[in-house]
Short mmCIF file of C-alpha atoms in Angstrom, two decimals:
data_model
loop_
_atom_site.label_atom_id
_atom_site.label_comp_id
_atom_site.label_asym_id
_atom_site.label_seq_id
_atom_site.Cartn_x
_atom_site.Cartn_y
_atom_site.Cartn_z
CA MET A 20 5.05 9.61 3.85
CA VAL A 21 5.74 7.51 0.85
CA ARG A 22 7.97 10.46 -0.74
CA ARG A 23 10.12 10.68 2.42
CA SER A 24 10.36 6.82 2.74
CA PHE A 25 11.62 6.42 -0.76
CA THR A 26 13.87 9.45 -0.50
CA ASP A 27 15.48 8.03 2.61
CA TYR A 28 15.84 4.46 1.15
CA SER A 29 16.95 5.63 -2.38
CA ASN A 30 16.74 9.20 -3.49
CA ALA A 31 14.45 11.88 -4.34
CA GLU A 32 14.23 11.05 -8.02
CA GLU A 33 13.14 7.51 -7.33
CA ALA A 34 10.56 8.92 -4.70
CA GLN A 35 9.01 11.30 -7.42
CA VAL A 36 8.70 8.22 -9.69
CA VAL A 37 6.94 6.34 -7.04
CA VAL A 38 4.58 9.22 -6.12
CA SER A 39 3.79 9.62 -9.78
CA LEU A 40 2.96 6.09 -10.11
CA ILE A 41 0.53 6.34 -7.22
CA GLU A 42 -1.15 9.48 -8.69
CA GLU A 43 -1.39 7.78 -12.10
CA ILE A 44 -2.90 4.59 -10.63
CA ARG A 45 -5.58 6.72 -8.61
CA SER A 46 -6.54 8.38 -11.89
CA MET A 47 -7.14 5.19 -13.87
CA GLU A 48 -9.52 2.30 -13.93
CA PRO A 49 -7.22 -0.28 -12.23
CA TYR A 50 -7.39 1.86 -8.96
CA ILE A 51 -9.26 0.12 -6.17
CA PRO A 52 -9.60 2.45 -3.29
CA GLU A 53 -10.49 -0.41 -0.76
CA LEU A 54 -7.00 -1.84 -1.58
CA GLU A 55 -4.98 1.41 -1.13
CA LEU A 56 -3.94 0.78 2.59
CA ILE A 57 -2.34 2.70 5.32
CA MET A 58 -1.21 1.64 8.98
CA THR A 59 -1.29 4.44 11.59
CA ASP A 60 0.53 4.57 15.11
CA GLU A 61 -1.30 5.28 18.34
CA ASN A 62 -1.17 9.00 17.61
CA ASP A 63 -2.89 8.45 14.22
CA GLU A 64 0.11 9.27 12.23
CA VAL A 65 0.54 7.42 9.07
CA ILE A 66 3.42 4.88 9.36
CA GLY A 67 2.87 2.40 6.47
CA TYR A 68 1.42 2.35 3.02
CA ALA A 69 0.59 -0.32 0.35
CA MET A 70 -1.36 -0.16 -2.96
CA PHE A 71 -2.86 -3.21 -4.75
CA SER A 72 -4.34 -2.33 -7.91
CA GLY A 73 -6.02 -4.00 -10.88
CA PHE A 74 -3.87 -5.87 -13.49
CA HIS A 75 -4.51 -7.94 -16.62
CA LEU A 76 -2.69 -9.96 -19.19
CA GLY A 77 -3.72 -8.91 -22.62
CA GLY A 78 -7.29 -8.02 -21.51
CA ARG A 79 -7.55 -11.40 -19.77
CA TYR A 80 -7.85 -12.10 -15.90
CA LYS A 81 -8.91 -8.58 -15.25
CA ASP A 82 -11.14 -9.52 -12.25
CA GLU A 83 -8.70 -12.02 -10.88
CA LEU A 84 -5.16 -10.46 -10.80
CA LEU A 85 -3.84 -7.59 -8.77
CA LEU A 86 -0.36 -5.78 -8.79
CA LEU A 87 1.27 -4.86 -5.41
CA SER A 88 3.20 -1.65 -5.66
CA PRO A 89 4.40 0.38 -3.94
CA VAL A 90 4.91 -0.43 -0.39
CA ALA A 91 6.39 2.07 2.09
CA VAL A 92 7.09 2.41 5.65
CA LYS A 93 8.12 5.41 7.59
CA THR A 94 11.97 5.14 8.13
CA GLU A 95 11.75 5.08 11.91
CA TRP A 96 9.22 2.32 11.77
CA GLN A 97 11.08 0.02 9.42
CA ARG A 98 12.25 -3.51 10.41
CA GLN A 99 9.07 -3.78 12.71
CA HIS A 100 7.02 -5.85 10.22
CA ILE A 101 4.79 -3.04 9.08
CA SER A 102 4.97 -3.89 5.54
CA LYS A 103 4.31 -7.59 6.08
CA GLN A 104 1.18 -6.66 8.06
CA LEU A 105 -0.12 -4.32 5.35
CA ILE A 106 0.66 -6.92 2.62
CA GLU A 107 -1.01 -9.82 4.61
CA TYR A 108 -4.18 -7.53 5.33
CA GLY A 109 -4.20 -6.57 1.61
CA PHE A 110 -4.23 -10.35 0.72
CA GLU A 111 -7.23 -10.81 2.93
CA LYS A 112 -9.15 -7.95 1.46
CA ALA A 113 -8.25 -8.90 -2.04
CA LYS A 114 -9.55 -12.45 -1.49
CA GLU A 115 -12.75 -10.92 0.03
CA LEU A 116 -13.28 -8.92 -3.17
CA GLY A 117 -12.76 -12.12 -5.18
CA TYR A 118 -9.19 -11.53 -6.54
CA LYS A 119 -7.02 -14.83 -7.04
CA GLU A 120 -3.49 -13.75 -7.57
CA VAL A 121 -1.24 -10.93 -6.77
CA ILE A 122 1.84 -10.01 -8.59
CA VAL A 123 4.49 -8.24 -6.65
CA GLU A 124 6.69 -5.46 -8.28
CA GLY A 125 9.75 -4.19 -6.52
CA ASN A 126 11.66 -5.58 -3.61
CA CYS A 127 9.87 -8.43 -1.97
CA GLN A 128 13.00 -9.70 0.06
CA ARG A 129 11.68 -8.41 3.55
CA PRO A 130 10.71 -11.45 5.67
CA GLY A 131 8.88 -10.83 8.82
CA ILE A 132 6.73 -12.03 11.56
CA LEU A 133 3.08 -10.88 11.86
CA SER A 134 2.05 -9.15 15.08
CA SER A 135 -1.13 -7.86 16.32
CA ARG A 136 -1.36 -4.22 14.77
CA SER A 137 -4.04 -5.03 12.24
CA GLU A 138 -6.59 -2.94 13.95
CA ARG A 139 -4.74 0.32 12.83
CA ILE A 140 -4.82 -0.86 9.19
CA MET A 141 -7.42 0.60 6.94
CA SER A 142 -8.09 1.67 3.37
CA VAL A 143 -7.27 5.20 2.38
CA ARG A 144 -10.85 5.68 1.40
CA ASP A 145 -12.04 4.57 4.98
CA LYS A 146 -9.43 7.03 6.46
CA VAL A 147 -10.39 9.88 4.43
CA LYS A 148 -14.22 9.21 4.99
CA CYS A 149 -13.75 8.64 8.85
CA GLN A 150 -11.46 11.59 9.62
CA GLY A 151 -11.88 13.96 6.75
CA GLY A 152 -8.23 13.18 5.87
CA ASP A 153 -6.42 14.20 2.53
CA LYS A 154 -5.00 11.17 0.70
CA GLU A 155 -2.61 13.63 -1.21
CA LYS A 156 -0.76 14.09 2.08
CA LEU A 157 0.13 10.45 2.17
CA THR A 158 2.22 10.78 -0.99
#
């Protein structure tokens, strides 16, 4: 889903960079499974994705800072505030986990209005656990 969204928005090369970023973050210490988020539609198809990962400045603030990147929404679901909902849900979860600040990398020029789809947002870890899903298919 992420690859297709970035290919549609930019190009296949950019999409591959983003997919590689996701795979690299998953393999490293800054990966926080509870903050790799997806949103599904009523048919349980993934329509949105956001990843918050650990971040530090010279070894400081390790337990306080997060990096938000990437965020992707299935092309046909764009402009329906999916990314805003994922990000706001991620902010709530990050706060619950004790993080204090989020640094945004990428295009954050997408304002929107929150609606009531939050019941379909979950971490990838929960999705894989609950439904035996394969997180590799998301990328």
